[in-house]
PDB file of C-alpha atoms in Angstrom:
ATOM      1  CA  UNK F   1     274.645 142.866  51.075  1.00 71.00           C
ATOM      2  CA  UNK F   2     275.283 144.923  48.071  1.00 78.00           C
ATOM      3  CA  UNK F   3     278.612 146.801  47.383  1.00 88.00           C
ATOM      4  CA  UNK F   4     277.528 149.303  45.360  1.00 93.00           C
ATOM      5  CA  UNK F   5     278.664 152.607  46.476  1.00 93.00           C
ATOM      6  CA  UNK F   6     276.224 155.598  47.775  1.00 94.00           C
ATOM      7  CA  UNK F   7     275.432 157.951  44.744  1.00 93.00           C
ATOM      8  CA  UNK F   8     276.999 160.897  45.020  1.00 93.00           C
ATOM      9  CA  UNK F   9     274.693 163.734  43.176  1.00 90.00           C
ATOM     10  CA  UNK F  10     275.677 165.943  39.909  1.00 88.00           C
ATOM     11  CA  UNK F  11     275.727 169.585  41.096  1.00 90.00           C
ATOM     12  CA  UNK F  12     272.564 171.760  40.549  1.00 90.00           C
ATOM     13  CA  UNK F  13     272.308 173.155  37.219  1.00 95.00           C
ATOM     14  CA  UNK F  14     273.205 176.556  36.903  1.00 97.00           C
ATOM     15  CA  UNK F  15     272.457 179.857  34.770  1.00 98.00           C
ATOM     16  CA  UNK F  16     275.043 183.014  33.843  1.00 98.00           C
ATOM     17  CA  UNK F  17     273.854 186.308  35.443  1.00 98.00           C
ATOM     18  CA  UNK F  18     274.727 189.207  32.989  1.00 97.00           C
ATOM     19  CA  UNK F  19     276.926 190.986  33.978  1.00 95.00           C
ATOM     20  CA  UNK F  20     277.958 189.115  37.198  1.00 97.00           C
ATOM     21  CA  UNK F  21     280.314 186.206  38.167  1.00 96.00           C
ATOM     22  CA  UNK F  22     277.492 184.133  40.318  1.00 97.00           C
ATOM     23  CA  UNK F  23     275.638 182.132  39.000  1.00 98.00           C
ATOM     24  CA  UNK F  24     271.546 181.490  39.406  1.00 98.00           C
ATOM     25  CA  UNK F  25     271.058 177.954  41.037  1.00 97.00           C
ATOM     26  CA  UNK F  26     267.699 176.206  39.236  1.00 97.00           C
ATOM     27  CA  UNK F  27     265.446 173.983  41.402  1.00 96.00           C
ATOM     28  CA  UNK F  28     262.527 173.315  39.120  1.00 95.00           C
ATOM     29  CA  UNK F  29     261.218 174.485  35.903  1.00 97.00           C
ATOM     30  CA  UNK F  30     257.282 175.177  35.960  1.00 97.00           C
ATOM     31  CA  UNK F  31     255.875 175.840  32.353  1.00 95.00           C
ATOM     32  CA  UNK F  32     252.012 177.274  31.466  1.00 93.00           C
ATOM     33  CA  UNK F  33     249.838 175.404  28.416  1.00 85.00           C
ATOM     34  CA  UNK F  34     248.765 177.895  25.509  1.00 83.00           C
ATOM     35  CA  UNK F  35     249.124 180.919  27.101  1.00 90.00           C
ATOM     36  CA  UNK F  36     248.997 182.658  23.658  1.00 84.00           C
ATOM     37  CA  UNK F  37     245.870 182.797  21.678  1.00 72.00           C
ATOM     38  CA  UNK F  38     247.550 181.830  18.057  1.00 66.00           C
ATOM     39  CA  UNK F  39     249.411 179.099  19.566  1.00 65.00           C
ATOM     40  CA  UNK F  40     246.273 177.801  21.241  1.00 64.00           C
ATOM     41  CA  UNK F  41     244.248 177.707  17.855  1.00 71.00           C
ATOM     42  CA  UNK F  42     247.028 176.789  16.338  1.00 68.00           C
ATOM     43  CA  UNK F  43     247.121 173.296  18.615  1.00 64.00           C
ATOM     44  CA  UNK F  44     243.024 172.861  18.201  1.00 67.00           C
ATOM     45  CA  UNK F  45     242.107 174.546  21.129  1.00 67.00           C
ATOM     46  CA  UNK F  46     239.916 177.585  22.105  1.00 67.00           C
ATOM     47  CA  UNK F  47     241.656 179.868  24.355  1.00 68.00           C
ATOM     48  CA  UNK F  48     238.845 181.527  25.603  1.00 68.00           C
ATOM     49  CA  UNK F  49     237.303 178.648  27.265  1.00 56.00           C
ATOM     50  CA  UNK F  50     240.063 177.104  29.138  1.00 70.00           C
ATOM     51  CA  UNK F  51     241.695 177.844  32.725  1.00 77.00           C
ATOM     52  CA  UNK F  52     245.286 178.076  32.815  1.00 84.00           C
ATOM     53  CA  UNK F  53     247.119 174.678  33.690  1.00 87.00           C
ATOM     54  CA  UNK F  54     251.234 173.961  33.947  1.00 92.00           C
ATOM     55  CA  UNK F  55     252.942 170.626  33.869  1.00 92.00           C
ATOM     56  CA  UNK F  56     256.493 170.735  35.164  1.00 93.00           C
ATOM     57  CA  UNK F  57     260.415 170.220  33.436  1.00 94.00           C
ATOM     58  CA  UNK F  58     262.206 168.483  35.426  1.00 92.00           C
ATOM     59  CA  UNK F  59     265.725 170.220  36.865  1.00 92.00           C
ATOM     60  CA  UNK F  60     267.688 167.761  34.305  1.00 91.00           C
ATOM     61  CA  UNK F  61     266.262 168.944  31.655  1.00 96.00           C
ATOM     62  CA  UNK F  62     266.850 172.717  32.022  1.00 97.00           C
ATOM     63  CA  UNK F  63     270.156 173.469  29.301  1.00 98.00           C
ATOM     64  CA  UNK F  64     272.129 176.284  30.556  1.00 98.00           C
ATOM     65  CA  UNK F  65     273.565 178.390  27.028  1.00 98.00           C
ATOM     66  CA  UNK F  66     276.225 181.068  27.435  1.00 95.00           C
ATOM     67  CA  UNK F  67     275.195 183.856  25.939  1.00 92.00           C
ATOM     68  CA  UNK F  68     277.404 185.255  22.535  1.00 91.00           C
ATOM     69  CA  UNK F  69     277.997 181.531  21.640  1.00 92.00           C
ATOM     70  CA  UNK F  70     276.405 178.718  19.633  1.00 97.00           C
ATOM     71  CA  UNK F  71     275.535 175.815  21.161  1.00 98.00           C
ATOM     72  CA  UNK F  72     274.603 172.643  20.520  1.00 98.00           C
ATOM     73  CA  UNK F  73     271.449 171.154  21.295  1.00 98.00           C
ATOM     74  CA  UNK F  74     271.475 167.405  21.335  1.00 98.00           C
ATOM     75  CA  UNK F  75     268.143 165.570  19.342  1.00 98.00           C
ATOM     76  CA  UNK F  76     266.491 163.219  21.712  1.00 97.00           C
ATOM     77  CA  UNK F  77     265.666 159.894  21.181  1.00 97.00           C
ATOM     78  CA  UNK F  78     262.262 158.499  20.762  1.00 96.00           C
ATOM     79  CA  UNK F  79     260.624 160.870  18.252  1.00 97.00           C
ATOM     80  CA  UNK F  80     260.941 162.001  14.921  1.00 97.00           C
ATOM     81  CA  UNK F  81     259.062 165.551  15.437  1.00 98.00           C
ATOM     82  CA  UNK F  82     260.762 167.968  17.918  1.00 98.00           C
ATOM     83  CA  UNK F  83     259.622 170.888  18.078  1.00 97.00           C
ATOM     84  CA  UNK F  84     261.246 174.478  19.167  1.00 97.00           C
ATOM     85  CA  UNK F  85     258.698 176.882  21.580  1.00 96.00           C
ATOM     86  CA  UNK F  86     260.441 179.825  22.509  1.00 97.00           C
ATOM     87  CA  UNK F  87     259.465 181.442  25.622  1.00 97.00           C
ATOM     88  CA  UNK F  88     259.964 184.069  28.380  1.00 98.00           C
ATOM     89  CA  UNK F  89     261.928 182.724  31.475  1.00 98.00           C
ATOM     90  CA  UNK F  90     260.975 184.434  34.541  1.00 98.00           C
ATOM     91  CA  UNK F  91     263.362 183.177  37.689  1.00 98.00           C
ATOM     92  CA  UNK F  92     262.375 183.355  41.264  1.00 98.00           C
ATOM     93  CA  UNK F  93     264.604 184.913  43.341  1.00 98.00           C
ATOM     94  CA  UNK F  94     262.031 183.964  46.462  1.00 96.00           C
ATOM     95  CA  UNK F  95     259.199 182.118  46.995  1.00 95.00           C
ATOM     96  CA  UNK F  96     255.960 181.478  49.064  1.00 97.00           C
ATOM     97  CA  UNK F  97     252.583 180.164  49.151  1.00 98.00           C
ATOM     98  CA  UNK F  98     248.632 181.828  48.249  1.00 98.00           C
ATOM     99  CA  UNK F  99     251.277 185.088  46.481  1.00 98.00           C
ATOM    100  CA  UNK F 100     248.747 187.269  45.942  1.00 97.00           C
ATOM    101  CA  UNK F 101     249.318 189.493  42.323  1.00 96.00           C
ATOM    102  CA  UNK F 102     249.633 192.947  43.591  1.00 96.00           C
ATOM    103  CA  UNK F 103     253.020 191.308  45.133  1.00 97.00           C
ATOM    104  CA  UNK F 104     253.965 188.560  42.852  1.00 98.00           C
ATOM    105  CA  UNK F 105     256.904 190.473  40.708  1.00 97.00           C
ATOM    106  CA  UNK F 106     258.408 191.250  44.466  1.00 97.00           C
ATOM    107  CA  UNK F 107     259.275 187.487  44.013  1.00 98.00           C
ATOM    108  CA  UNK F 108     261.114 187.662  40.363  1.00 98.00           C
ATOM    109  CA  UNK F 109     264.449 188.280  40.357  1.00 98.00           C
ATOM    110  CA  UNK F 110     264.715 188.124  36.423  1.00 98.00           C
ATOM    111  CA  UNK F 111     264.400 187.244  33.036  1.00 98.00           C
ATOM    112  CA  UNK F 112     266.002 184.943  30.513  1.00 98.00           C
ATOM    113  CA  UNK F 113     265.344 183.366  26.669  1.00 98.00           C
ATOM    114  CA  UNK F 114     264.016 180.166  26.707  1.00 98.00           C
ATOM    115  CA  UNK F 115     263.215 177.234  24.883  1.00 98.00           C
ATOM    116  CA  UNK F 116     260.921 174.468  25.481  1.00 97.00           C
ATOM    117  CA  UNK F 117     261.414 172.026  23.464  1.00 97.00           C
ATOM    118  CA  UNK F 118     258.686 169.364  22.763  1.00 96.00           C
ATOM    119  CA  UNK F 119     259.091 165.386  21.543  1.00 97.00           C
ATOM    120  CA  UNK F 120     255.525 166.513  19.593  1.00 96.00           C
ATOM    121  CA  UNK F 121     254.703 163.039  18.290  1.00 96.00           C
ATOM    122  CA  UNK F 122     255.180 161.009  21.901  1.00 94.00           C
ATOM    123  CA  UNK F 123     253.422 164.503  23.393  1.00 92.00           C
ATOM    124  CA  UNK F 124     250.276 164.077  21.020  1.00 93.00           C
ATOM    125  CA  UNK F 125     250.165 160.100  22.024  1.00 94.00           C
ATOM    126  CA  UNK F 126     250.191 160.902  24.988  1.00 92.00           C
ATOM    127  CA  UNK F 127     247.589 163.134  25.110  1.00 89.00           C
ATOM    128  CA  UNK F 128     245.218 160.863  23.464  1.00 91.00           C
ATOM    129  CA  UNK F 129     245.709 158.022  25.595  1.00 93.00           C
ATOM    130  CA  UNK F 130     245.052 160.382  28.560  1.00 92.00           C
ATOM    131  CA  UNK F 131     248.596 160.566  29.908  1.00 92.00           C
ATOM    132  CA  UNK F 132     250.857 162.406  31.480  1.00 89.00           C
ATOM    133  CA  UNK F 133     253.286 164.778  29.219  1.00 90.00           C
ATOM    134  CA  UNK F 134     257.059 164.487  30.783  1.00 92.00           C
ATOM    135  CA  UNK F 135     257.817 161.685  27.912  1.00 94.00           C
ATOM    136  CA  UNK F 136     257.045 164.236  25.460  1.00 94.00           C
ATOM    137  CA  UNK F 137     258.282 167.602  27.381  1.00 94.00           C
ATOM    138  CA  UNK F 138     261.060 166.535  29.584  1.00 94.00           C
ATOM    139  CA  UNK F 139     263.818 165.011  27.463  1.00 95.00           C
ATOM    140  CA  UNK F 140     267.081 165.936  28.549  1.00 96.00           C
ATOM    141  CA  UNK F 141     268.437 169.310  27.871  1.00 97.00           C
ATOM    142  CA  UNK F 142     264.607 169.897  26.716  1.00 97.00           C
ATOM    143  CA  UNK F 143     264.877 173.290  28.496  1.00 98.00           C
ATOM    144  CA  UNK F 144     267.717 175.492  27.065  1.00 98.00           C
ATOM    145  CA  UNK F 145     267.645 178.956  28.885  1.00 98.00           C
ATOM    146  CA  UNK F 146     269.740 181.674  28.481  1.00 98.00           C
ATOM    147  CA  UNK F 147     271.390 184.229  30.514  1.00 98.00           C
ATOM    148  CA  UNK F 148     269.195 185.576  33.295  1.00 98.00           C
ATOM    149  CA  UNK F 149     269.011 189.683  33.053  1.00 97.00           C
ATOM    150  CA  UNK F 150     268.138 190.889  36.290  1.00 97.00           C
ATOM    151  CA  UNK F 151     264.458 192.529  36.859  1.00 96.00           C
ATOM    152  CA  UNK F 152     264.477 196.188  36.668  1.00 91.00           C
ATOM    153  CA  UNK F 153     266.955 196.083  33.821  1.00 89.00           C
ATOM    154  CA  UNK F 154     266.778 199.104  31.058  1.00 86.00           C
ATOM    155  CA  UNK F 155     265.752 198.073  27.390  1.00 90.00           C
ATOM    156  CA  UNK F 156     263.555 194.451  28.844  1.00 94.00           C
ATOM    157  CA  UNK F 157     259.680 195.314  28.882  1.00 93.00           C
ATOM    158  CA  UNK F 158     257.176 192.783  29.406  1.00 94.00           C
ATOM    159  CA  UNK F 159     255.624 194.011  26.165  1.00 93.00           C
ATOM    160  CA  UNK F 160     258.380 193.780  24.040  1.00 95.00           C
ATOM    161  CA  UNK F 161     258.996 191.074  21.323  1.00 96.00           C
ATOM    162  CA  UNK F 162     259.592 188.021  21.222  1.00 97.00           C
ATOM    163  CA  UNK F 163     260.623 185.723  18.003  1.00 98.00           C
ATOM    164  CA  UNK F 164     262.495 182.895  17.236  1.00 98.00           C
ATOM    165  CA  UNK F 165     264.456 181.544  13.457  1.00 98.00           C
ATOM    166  CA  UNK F 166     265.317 178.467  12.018  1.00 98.00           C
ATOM    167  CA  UNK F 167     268.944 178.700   9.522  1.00 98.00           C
ATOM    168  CA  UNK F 168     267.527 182.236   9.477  1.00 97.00           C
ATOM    169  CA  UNK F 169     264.268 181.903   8.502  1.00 98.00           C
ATOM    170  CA  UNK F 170     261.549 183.302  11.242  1.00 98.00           C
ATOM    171  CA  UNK F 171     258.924 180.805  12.636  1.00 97.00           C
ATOM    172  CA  UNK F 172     257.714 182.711  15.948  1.00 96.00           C
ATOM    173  CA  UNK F 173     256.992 186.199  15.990  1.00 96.00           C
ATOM    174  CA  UNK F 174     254.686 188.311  18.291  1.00 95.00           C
ATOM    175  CA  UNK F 175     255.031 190.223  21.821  1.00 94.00           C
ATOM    176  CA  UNK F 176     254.979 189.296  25.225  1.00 95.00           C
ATOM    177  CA  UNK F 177     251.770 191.461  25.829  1.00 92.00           C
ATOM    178  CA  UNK F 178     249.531 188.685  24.014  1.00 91.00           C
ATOM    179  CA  UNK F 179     250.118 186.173  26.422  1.00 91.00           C
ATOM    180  CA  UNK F 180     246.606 185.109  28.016  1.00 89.00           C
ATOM    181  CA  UNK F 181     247.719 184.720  31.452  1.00 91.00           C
ATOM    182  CA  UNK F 182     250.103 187.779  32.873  1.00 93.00           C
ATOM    183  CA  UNK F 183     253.388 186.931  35.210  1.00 95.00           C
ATOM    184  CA  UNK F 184     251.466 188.168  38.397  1.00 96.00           C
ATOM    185  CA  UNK F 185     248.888 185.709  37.613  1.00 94.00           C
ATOM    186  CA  UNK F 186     251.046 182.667  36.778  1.00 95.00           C
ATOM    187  CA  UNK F 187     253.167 183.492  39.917  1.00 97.00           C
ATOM    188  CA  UNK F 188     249.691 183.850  41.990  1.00 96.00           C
ATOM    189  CA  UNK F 189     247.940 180.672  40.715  1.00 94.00           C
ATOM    190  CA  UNK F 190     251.076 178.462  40.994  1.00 96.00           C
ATOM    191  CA  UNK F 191     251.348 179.591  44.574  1.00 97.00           C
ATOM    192  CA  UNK F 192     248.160 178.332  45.337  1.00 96.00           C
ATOM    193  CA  UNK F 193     248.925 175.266  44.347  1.00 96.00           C
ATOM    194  CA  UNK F 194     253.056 174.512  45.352  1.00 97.00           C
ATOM    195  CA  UNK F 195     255.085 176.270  47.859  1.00 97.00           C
ATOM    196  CA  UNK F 196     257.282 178.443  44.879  1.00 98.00           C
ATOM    197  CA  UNK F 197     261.071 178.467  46.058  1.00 97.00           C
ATOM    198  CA  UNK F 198     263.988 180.430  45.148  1.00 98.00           C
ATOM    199  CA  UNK F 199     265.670 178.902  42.426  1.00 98.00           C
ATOM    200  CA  UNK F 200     262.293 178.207  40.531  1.00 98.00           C
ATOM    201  CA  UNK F 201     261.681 178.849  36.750  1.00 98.00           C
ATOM    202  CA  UNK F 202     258.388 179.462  35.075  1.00 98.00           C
ATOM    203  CA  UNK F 203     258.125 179.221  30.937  1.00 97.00           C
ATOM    204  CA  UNK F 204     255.751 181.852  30.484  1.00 96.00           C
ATOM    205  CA  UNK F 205     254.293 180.064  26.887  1.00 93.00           C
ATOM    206  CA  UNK F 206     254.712 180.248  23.676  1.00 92.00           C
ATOM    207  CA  UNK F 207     253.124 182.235  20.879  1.00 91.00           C
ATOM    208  CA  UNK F 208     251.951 180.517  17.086  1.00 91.00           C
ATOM    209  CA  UNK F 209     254.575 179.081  14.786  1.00 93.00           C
ATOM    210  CA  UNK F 210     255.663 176.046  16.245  1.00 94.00           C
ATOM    211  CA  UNK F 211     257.464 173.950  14.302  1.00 95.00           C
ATOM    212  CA  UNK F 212     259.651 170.417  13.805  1.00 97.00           C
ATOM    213  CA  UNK F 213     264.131 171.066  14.202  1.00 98.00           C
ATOM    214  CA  UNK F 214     266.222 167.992  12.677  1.00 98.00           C
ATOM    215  CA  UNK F 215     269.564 168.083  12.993  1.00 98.00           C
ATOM    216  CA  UNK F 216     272.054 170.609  11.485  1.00 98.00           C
ATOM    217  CA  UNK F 217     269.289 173.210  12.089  1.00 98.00           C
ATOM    218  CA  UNK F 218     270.275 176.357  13.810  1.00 98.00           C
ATOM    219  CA  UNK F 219     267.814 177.743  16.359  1.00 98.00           C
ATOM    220  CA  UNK F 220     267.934 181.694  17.255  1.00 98.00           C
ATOM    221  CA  UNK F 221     265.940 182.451  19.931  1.00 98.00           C
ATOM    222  CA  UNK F 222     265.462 186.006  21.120  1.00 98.00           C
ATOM    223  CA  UNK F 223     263.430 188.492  23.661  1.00 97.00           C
ATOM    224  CA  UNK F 224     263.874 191.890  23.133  1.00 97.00           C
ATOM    225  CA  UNK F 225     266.099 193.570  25.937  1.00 97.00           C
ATOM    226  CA  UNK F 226     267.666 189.898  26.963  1.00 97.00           C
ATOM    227  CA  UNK F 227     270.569 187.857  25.766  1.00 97.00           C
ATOM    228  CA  UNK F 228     269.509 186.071  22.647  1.00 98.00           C
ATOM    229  CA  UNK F 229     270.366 181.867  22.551  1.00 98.00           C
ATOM    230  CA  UNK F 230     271.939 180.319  19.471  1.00 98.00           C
ATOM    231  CA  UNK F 231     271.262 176.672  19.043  1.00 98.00           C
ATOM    232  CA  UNK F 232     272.738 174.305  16.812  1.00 98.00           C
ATOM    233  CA  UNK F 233     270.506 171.115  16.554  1.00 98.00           C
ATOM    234  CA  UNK F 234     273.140 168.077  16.467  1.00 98.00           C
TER     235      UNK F 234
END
């Protein structure tokens, strides 16, 4: 009979509330495909022939950065093309099943910068073979989020911009009102599908200007109204 011991679990991963002393507690990070025209034509797709679809982030790979800090971001292995997408967070502060959209932002309880970071080159393999993405979306701390602002906050409107720079030169730039699919919607269809929980994120997409990080690179992503993320690549 083995000896080993029982595993005893690492505590959930948490995000900073502004302006609070609890923290948010993340179960599970959902994430929507080209949900911005550019970045859909920008991949070799036409966005106005495709449903929405979502793969998932695993928990483990959601990176919680303090806000007014820089923080490094550790290069996975395996690849030699990472690439930054910088996204709206939207966390649930309750869930359900079949939410319909006239009450899908009763669920949110708010909003954070976001990152999700993509191993590109195992991603595009992937996809040509016909299989599934986590290798090339799910490295460890392949999710960096910010500080959560709570729904309802002044300054944060869902049409407000969104960018991200590299050393200090801008890559993403455009507002939230050109994603494809709106929050209500995501919430709604992902309901339909999985019982949505407290806890849960959803990465609301990413617009055109996606592009490859190496190391020594400093990453500023930023929402208008939220607490920007500084990332140093290492």
């Amino acid at each position: 009979m083995s000896s080993m011991p029982v595993p005893v679990l690492e505590p959930r991963v948490s995000l900073a509330i502004m302006g609070e002393e609890e923290r948010f507690p993340v179960r599970r990070g959902f994430c929507i495909g080209r949900n911005y025209a550019a970045h859909a034509r920008e991949m070799g797709f036409d966005p106005d022939r495709e449903p929405p679809f979502f793969f998932l982030k695993m928990a483990e790979a959601i990176f919680p950065v303090e806000g007014g800090m820089e923080t490094p971001l550790p290069y996975p292995p395996g690849t030699s093309d990472y690439h930054h997408e910088v996204e709206l967070v939207v966390a649930l502060g309750k869930g359900g099943r079949n939410i319909s959209e006239d009450k899908a932002m009763d669920h949110v309880f708010g909003y954070a910068v976001g990152l999700d970071m993509t191993r590109r080159d195992l991603q595009a393999e992937a996809k040509k073979l016909g299989r599934p993405w986590e290798i090339g979306k799910s490295a460890d701390a392949s999710g960096p989020v910010g500080p959560i602002t709570r729904a309802g906050a002044t300054g944060f409107s869902l049409k407000g911009r969104i960018t991200l720079s590299t050393d200090g030169v801008t890559k993403q730039d455009a507002t939230l009102a050109a994603m494809i699919w709106s929050i209500p919607e995501q919430i709604a269809i992902l309901s339909q599908f999985f019982e949505l929980k407290a806890g849960d994120l959803i990465f609301t997409g990413t617009p055109e200007g996606v592009s490859a990080v190496t190391r020594g690179q400093v990453m500023l992503g930023a929402v208008e109204g939220l607490e920007p993320i500084r990332l140093k690549v290492v």
